[in-house]
Short mmCIF file of C-alpha atoms in Angstrom, two decimals:
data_model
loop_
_atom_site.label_atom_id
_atom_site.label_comp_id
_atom_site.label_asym_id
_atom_site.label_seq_id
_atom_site.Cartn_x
_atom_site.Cartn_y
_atom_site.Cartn_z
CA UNK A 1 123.75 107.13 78.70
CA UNK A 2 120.71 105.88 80.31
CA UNK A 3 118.39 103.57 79.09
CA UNK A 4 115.06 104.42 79.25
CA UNK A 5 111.86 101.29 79.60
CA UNK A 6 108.38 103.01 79.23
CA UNK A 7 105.95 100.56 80.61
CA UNK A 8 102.07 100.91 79.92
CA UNK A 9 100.84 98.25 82.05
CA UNK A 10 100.03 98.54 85.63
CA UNK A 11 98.24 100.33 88.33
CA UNK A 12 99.06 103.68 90.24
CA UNK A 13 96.42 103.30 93.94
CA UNK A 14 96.04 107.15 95.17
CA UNK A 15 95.52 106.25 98.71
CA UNK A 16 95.06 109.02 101.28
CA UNK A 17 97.70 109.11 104.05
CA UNK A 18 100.60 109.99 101.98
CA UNK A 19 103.80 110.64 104.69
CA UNK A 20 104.32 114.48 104.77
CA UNK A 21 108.48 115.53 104.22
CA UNK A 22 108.22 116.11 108.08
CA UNK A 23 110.39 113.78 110.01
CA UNK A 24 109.42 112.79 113.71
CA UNK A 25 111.64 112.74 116.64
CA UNK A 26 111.40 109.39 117.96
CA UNK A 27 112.56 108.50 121.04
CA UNK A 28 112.82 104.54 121.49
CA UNK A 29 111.86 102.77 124.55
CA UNK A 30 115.22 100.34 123.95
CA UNK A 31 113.40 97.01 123.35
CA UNK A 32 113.99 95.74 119.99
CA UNK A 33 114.19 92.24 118.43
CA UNK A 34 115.21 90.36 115.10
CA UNK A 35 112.78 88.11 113.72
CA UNK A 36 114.45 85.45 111.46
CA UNK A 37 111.05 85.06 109.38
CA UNK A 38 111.72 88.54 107.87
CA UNK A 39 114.90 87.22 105.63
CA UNK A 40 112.77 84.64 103.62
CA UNK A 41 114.73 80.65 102.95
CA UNK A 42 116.66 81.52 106.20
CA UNK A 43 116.85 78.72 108.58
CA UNK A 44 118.23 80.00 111.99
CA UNK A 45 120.28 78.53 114.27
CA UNK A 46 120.74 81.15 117.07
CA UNK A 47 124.09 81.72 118.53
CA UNK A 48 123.93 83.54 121.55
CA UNK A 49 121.70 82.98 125.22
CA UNK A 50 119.38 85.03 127.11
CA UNK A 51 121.29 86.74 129.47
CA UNK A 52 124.41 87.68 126.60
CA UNK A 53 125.57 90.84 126.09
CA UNK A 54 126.17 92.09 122.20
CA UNK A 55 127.54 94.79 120.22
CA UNK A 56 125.77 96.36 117.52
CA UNK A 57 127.21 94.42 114.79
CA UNK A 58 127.62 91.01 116.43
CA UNK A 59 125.85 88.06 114.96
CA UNK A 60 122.51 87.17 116.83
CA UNK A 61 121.54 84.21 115.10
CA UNK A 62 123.47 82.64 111.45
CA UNK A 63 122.20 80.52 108.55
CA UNK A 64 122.00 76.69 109.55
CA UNK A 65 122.78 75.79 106.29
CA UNK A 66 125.69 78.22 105.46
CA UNK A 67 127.23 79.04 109.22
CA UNK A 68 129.14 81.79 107.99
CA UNK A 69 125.70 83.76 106.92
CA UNK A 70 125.54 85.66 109.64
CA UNK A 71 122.18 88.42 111.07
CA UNK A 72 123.77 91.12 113.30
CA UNK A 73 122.38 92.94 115.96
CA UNK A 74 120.89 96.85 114.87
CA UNK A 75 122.13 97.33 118.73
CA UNK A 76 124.30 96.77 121.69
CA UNK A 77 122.52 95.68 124.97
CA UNK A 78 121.25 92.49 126.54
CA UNK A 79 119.58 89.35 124.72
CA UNK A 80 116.64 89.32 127.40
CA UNK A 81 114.24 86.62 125.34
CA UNK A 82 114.73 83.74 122.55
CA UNK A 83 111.08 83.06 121.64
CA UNK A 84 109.62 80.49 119.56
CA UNK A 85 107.09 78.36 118.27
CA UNK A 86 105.71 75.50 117.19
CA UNK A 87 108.04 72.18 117.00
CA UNK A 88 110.99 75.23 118.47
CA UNK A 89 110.63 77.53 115.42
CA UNK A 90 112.61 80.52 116.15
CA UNK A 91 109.81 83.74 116.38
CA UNK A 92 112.20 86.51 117.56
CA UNK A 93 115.72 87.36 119.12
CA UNK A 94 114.74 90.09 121.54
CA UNK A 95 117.43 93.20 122.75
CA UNK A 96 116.99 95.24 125.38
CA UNK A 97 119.34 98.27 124.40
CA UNK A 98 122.65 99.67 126.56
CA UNK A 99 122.10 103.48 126.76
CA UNK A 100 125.46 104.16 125.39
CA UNK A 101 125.63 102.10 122.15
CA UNK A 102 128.94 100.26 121.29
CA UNK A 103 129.45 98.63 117.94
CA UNK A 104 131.61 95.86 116.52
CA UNK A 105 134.63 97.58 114.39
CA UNK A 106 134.93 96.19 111.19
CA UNK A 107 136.86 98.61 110.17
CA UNK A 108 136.91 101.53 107.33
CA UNK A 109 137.90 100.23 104.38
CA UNK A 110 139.10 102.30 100.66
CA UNK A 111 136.73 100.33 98.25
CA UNK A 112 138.40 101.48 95.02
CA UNK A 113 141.56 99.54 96.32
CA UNK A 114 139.51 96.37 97.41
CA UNK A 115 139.29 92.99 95.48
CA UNK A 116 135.49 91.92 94.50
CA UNK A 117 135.94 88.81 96.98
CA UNK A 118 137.32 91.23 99.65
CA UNK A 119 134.22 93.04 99.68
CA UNK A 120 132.00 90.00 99.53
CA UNK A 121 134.00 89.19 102.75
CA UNK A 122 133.80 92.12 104.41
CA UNK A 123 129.76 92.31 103.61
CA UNK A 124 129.73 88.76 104.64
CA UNK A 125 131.48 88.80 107.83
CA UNK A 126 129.60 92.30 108.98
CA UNK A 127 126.26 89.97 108.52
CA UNK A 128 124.73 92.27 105.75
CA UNK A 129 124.74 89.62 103.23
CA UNK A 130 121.50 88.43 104.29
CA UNK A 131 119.45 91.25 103.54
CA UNK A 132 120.19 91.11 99.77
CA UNK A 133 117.75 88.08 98.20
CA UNK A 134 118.19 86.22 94.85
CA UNK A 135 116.55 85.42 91.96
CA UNK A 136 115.13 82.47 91.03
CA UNK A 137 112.83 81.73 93.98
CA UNK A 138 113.09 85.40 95.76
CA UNK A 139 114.87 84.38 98.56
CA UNK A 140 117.34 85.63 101.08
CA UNK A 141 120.54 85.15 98.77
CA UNK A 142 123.33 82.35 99.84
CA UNK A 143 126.99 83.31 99.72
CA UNK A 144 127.79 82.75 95.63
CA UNK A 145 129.01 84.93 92.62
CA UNK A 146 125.76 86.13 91.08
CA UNK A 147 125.52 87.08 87.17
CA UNK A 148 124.34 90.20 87.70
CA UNK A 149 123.20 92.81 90.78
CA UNK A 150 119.79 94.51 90.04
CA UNK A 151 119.06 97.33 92.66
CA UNK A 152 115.60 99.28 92.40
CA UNK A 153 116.01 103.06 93.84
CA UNK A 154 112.11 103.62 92.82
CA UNK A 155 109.84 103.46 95.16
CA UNK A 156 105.79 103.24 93.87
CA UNK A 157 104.03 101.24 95.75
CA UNK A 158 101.01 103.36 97.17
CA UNK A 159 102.02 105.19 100.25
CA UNK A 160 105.70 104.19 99.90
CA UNK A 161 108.64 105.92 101.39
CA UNK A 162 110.54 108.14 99.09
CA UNK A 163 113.97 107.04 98.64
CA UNK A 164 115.01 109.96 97.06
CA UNK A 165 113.67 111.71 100.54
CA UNK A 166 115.76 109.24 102.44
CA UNK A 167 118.61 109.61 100.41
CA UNK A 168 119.21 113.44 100.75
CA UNK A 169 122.32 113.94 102.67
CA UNK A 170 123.50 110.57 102.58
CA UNK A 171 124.62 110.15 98.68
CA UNK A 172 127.66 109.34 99.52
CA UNK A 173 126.99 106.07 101.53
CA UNK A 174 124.74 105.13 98.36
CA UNK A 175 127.27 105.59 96.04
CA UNK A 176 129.93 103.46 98.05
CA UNK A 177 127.40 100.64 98.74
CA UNK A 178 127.51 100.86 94.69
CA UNK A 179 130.88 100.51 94.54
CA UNK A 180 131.44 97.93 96.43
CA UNK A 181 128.78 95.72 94.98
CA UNK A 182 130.22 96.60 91.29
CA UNK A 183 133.57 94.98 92.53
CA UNK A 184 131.75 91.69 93.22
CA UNK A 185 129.91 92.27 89.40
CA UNK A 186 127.78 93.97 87.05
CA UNK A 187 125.11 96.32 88.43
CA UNK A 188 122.01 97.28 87.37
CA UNK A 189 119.99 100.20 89.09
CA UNK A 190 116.60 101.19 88.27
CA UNK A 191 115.13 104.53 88.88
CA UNK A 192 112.45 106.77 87.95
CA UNK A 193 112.60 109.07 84.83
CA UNK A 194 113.09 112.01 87.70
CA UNK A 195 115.54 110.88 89.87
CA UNK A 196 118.03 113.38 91.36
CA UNK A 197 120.66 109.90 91.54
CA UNK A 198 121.01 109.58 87.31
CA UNK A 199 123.95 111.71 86.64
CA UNK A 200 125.74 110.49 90.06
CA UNK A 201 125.34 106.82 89.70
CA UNK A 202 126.10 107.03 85.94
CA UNK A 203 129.88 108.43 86.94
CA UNK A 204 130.79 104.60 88.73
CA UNK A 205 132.55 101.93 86.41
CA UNK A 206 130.53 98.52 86.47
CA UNK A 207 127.42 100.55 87.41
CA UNK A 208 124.51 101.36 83.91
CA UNK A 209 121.72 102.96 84.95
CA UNK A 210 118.10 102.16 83.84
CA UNK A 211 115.03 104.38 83.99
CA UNK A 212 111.46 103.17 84.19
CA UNK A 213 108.75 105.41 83.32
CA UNK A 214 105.60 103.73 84.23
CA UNK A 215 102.40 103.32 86.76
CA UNK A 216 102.88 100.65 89.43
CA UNK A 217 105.09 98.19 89.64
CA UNK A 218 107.88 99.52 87.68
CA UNK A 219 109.35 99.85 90.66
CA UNK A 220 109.34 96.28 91.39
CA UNK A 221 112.98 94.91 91.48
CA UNK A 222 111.43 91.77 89.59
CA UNK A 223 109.65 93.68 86.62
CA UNK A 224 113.14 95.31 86.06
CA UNK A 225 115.13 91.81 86.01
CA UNK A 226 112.33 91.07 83.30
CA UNK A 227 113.02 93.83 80.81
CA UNK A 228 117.05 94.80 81.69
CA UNK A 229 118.00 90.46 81.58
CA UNK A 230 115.92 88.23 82.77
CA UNK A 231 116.88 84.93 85.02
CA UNK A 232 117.01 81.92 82.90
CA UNK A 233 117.47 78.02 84.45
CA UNK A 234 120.70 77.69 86.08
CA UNK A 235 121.61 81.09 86.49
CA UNK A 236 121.17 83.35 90.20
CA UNK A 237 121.80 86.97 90.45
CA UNK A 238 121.09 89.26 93.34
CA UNK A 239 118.19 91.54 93.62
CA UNK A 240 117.93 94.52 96.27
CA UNK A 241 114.15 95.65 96.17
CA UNK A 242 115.08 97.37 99.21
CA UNK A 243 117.55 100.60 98.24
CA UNK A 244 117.93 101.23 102.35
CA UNK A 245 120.39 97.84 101.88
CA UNK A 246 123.07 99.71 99.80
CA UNK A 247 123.13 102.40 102.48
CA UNK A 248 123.58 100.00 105.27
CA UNK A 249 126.92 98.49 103.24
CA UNK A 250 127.98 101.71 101.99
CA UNK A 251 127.55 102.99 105.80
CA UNK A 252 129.88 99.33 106.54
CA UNK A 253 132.63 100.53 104.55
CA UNK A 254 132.72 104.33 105.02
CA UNK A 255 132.42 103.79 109.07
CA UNK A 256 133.45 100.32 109.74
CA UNK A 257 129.62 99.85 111.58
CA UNK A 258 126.63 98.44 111.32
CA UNK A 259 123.90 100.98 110.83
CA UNK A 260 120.73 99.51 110.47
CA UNK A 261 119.67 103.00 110.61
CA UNK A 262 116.14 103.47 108.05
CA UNK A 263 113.76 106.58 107.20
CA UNK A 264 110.00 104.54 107.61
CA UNK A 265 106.79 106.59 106.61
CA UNK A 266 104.25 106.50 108.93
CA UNK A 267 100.94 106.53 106.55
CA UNK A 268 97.42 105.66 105.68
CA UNK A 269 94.11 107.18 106.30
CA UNK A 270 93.79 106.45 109.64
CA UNK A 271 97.34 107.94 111.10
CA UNK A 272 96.41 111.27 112.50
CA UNK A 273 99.67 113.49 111.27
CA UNK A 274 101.18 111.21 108.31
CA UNK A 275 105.13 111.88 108.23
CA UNK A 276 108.91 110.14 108.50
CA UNK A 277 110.51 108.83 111.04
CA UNK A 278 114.14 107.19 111.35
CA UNK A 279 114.02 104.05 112.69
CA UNK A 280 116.60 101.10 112.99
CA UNK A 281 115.75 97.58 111.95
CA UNK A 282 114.00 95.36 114.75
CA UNK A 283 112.63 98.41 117.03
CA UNK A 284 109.29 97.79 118.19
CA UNK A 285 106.94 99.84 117.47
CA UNK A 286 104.56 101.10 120.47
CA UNK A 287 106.54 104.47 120.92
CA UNK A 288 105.58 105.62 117.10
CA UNK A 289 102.34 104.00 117.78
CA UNK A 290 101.56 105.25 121.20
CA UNK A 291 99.38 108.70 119.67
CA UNK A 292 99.46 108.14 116.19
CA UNK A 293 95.43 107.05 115.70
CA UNK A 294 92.44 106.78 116.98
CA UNK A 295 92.52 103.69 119.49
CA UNK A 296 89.06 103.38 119.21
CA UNK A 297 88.72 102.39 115.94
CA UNK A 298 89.05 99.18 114.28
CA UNK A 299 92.15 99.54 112.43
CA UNK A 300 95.37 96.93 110.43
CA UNK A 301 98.71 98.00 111.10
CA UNK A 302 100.77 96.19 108.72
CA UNK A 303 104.35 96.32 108.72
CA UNK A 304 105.48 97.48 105.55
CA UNK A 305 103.51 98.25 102.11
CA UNK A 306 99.86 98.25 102.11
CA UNK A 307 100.20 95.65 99.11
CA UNK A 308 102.83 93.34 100.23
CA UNK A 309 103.30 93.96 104.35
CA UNK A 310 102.17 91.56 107.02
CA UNK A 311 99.68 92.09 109.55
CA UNK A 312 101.24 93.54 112.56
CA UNK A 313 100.36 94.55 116.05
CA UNK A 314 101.32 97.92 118.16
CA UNK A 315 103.25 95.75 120.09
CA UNK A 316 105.43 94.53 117.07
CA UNK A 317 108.95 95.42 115.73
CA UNK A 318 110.13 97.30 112.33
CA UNK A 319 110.76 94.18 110.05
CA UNK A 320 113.81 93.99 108.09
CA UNK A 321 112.57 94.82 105.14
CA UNK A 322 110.03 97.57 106.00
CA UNK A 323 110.21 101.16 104.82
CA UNK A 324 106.36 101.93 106.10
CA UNK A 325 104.33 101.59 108.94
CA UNK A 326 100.88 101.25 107.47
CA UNK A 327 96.93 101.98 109.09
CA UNK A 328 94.02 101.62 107.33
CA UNK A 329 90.44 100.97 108.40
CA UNK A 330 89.54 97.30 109.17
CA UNK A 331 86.42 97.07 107.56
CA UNK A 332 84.51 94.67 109.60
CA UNK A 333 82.51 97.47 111.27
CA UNK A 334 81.54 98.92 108.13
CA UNK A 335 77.80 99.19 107.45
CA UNK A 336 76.82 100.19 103.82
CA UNK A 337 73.29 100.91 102.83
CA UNK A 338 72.46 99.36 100.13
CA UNK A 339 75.61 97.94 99.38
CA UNK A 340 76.77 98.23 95.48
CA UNK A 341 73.33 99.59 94.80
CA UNK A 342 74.89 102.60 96.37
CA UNK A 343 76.41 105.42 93.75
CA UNK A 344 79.49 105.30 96.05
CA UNK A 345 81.50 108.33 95.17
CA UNK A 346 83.85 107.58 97.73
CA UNK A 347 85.04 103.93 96.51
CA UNK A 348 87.86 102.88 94.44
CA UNK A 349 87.10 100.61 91.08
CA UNK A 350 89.37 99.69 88.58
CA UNK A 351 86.80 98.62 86.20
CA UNK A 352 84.92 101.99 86.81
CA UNK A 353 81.90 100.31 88.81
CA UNK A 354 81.33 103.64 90.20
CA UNK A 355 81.31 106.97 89.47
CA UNK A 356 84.36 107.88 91.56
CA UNK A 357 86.30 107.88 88.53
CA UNK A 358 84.82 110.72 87.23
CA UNK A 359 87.00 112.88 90.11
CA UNK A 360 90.13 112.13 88.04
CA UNK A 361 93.24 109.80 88.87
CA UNK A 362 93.99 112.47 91.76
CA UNK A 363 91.41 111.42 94.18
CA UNK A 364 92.57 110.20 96.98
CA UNK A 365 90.61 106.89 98.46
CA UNK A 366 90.35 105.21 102.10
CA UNK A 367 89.99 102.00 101.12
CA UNK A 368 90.14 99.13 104.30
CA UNK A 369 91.29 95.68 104.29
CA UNK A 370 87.78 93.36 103.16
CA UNK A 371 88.52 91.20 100.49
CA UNK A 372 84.64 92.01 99.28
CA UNK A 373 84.05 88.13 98.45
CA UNK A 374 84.24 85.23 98.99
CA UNK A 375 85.83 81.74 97.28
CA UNK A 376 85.14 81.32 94.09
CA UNK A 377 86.56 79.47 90.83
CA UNK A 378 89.53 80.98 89.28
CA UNK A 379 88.23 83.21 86.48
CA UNK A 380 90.13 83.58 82.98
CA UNK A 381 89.73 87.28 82.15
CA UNK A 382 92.93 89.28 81.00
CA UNK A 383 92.90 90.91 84.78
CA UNK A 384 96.55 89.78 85.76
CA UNK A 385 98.15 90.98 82.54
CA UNK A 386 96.27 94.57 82.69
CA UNK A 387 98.55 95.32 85.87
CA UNK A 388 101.47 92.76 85.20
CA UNK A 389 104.06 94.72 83.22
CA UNK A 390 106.20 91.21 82.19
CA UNK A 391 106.72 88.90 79.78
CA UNK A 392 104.97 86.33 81.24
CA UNK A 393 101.42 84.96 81.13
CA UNK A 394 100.34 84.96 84.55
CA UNK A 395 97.23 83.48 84.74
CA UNK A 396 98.42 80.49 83.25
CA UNK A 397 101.62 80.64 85.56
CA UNK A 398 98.93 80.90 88.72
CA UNK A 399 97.30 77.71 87.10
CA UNK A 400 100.31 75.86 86.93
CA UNK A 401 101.00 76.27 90.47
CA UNK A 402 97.87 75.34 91.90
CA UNK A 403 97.54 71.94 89.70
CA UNK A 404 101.87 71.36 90.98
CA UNK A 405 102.87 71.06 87.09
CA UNK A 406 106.57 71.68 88.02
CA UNK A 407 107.33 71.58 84.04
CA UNK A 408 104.81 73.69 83.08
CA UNK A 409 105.75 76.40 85.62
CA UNK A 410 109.39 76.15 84.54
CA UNK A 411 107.74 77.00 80.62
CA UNK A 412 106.05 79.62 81.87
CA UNK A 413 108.31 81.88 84.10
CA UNK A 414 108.60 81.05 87.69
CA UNK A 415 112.46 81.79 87.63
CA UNK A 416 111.88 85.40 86.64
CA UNK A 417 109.38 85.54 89.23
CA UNK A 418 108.90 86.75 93.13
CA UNK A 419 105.01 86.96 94.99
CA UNK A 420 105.28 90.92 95.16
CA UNK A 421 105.11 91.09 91.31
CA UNK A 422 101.87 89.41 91.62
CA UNK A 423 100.36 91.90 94.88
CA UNK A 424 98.65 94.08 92.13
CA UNK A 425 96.94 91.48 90.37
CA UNK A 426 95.62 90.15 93.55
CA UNK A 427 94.37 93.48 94.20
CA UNK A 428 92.46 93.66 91.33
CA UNK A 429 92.26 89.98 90.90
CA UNK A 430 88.07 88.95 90.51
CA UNK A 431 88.53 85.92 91.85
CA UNK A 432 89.73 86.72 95.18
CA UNK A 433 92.60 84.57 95.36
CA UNK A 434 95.75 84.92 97.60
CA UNK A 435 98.00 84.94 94.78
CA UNK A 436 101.36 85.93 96.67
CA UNK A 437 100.77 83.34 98.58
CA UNK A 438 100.37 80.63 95.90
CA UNK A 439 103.39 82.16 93.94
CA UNK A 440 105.65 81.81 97.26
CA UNK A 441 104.71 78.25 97.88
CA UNK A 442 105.08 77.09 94.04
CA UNK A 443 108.41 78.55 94.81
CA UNK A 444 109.08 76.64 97.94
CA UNK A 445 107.93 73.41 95.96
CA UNK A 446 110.57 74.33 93.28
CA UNK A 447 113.11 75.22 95.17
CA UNK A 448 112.86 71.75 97.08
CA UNK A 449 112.15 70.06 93.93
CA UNK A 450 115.93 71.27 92.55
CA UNK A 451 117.73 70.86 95.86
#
């Protein structure tokens, strides 16, 4: 039987663009690239040339610190550029594809007969291990036995993909990426209280099911570690925020490739026809681009969630990680009369500055990327913990970062913790701060601290 979490805090964003259930037929222009910054704690030492040939499979860069942490290729063609930085930081491995793909054959493999350490192997060696991160510090995992596996199959970020759209016709690979993480240990999935998955998922041994009915962030992998078990000193389990991961190693198993195959939504108010799109990992992005807005305007791509994505360009490639490819209006051309003076029917408030709320919670709202303020000292209001749905006290935590109080932070919850549990409180957040930022460097600082 299920166990149900009803969460009251949080913050549901109606934001036009929603994806449509129609998928595009992309055709890709063959360039596509890997960028190491997308797997965060990574630090890459590449392992092939410009001028290689790869499989699709075959490691393009591994782990410095842990050699046998490998990053495969989504394709098979030629390494034409190794690009980097500053002081030789490694940007991008980029992969101009073969026409006719050939993969790596890692073989099919019965995952009821398999040992736990087998499978760890086989995930390891097939360089899908790195796209599964860890708690504490909400990093790109290192090879280890975790305490527990925590997978989130909800989706509820605004504008987010569907999983249960992507899912449909490919249960099967779900359910054997389950599998074969239950042989390594315990697993944890969360879902929404509607989810077509319950009664399939709840069938596996070493799999419990937990449903979270709730506004945004229930869907965050993080607020679920929080309420199912939560992390405490010493202890690491794994955490896949990212669903499309137990696909790719149930697709490892059931084929004996690696499919870095994903369904992206294309969305936001300025995208022109909002729908899907399947996409593999690294595949730049100027073919889905090309027609999709108005060039004219002054627009953000970002590469993933509207909340927790990075700025992008049209010339950019699909990160790792991202299951949307997000527009919305800059903002710097906007000209308001007035300014707040204005009634502004058409603007979103969470403290019901305007009368926009009156329209109910199914208006949908354009809202662009100004920050609307400037610096300012941090103010002490109850905001965080309106939209933070753990047991934590946030404000406090944020505090403790900022001043470097490495004790204090421990007191107050930075294990449990990863920067996109923290994206809706900097939405709403009245003192402007870039709070996912200053959770991911208190992490850094701890994570160095305990090395």
């Amino acid at each position: 039987m299920s166990v149900v979490y009803k969460l009251r805090k949080g913050l549901d964003i109606n934001l036009k663009g929603k994806a449509s259930e129609e998928k595009l037929n992309l055709k890709s222009n063959g360039h596509f690239a890997l960028v190491p910054d997308d797997f965060e704690g990574v630090t890459p030492k590449v392992v092939v040339k410009e001028g290689d040939v790869v499989k699709a499979g075959e490691a393009l860069f591994v782990n410095k610190l842990y050699p046998l942490m490998k990053f495969a290729s989504p394709v098979s063609g030629k390494v034409t550029a190794i690009e980097r930085g500053e002081r030789r930081k490694v940007l991008c491995i980029k992969v101009e594809a073969d026409k006719e793909q050939t993969y790596v054959d890692y073989g099919k493999k019965d995952v009821e007969k398999m040992e736990g350490i087998k499978v760890f192997e086989h995930i390891l060696e097939a360089g899908l291990l790195g796209y599964i991160n860890q708690l504490p510090y909400a990093i790109t995992t290192i090879p280890g036995r975790p305490k527990n596996i925590f997978v989130s199959a909800l989706r509820d970020k605004p504008l987010a993909c569907d999983f249960e759209y992507e899912v449909k016709g490919q249960e099967q690979d779900f359910l054997t990426g389950l599998k074969a993480l239950s042989k390594i240990t315990k697993v944890f999935v969360g879902v929404g209280r509607d989810s077509s998955l319950i009664s399939q998922i709840s069938t596996l041994n070493g799999v419990e099911v937990a449903v979270f009915d709730g506004p945004c962030p229930a869907g965050n992998v993080g607020v679920q570690v929080n309420h199912i078990e939560p992390v405490n000193k010493g202890e690491m389990v794994w955490t896949i925020g990212d669903p499309t991961v137990v696909l790719f190693i149930g697709r490892l198993f059931n084929t004996g490739r690696v499919n870095l195959t994903r369904t992206v939504a294309l969305c936001g108010s300025e995208v022109k026809k909002p729908c899907h799109v399947d996409m593999l990992v690294g595949q730049e992005l100027q073919t889905l681009l090309a027609n999709s807005y108005d060039q004219d305007r002054h627009v953000r791509i970002i590469n993933g969630n509207v909340l927790t994505g990075r700025q992008t360009t049209k010339d950019g490639f699909l990160g790792a990680h991202s299951s949307e490819i997000t527009i919305i209006p800059e903002g710097d051309d906007a000209d308001e009369m007035l300014g707040w003076a204005m009634p502004r029917l058409k603007q979103f408030s969470v403290n019901r500055s305007y009368f926009s709320w009156l329209f109910g919670k199914k208006k949908e709202y354009a809202i662009d990327a100004r920050v609307k303020g400037g610096e300012r000292h941090i103010i002490m209001s109850g905001e965080y913990d309106r939209v933070l749905p753990m047991d934590i006290y946030g404000e406090y935590l944020i505090k403790a970062i900022i001043t470097g109080d490495i004790d204090k932070m421990e007191q107050l919850g930075i294990y449990e913790v990863s920067p996109e549990d923290f994206a809706l409180a900097e939405f709403v957040d009245s003192s402007k701060l870039e709070l996912q930022r200053i959770v991911r460097e208190g992490l850094n600082n701890l994570r160095k601290e305990n090395a």
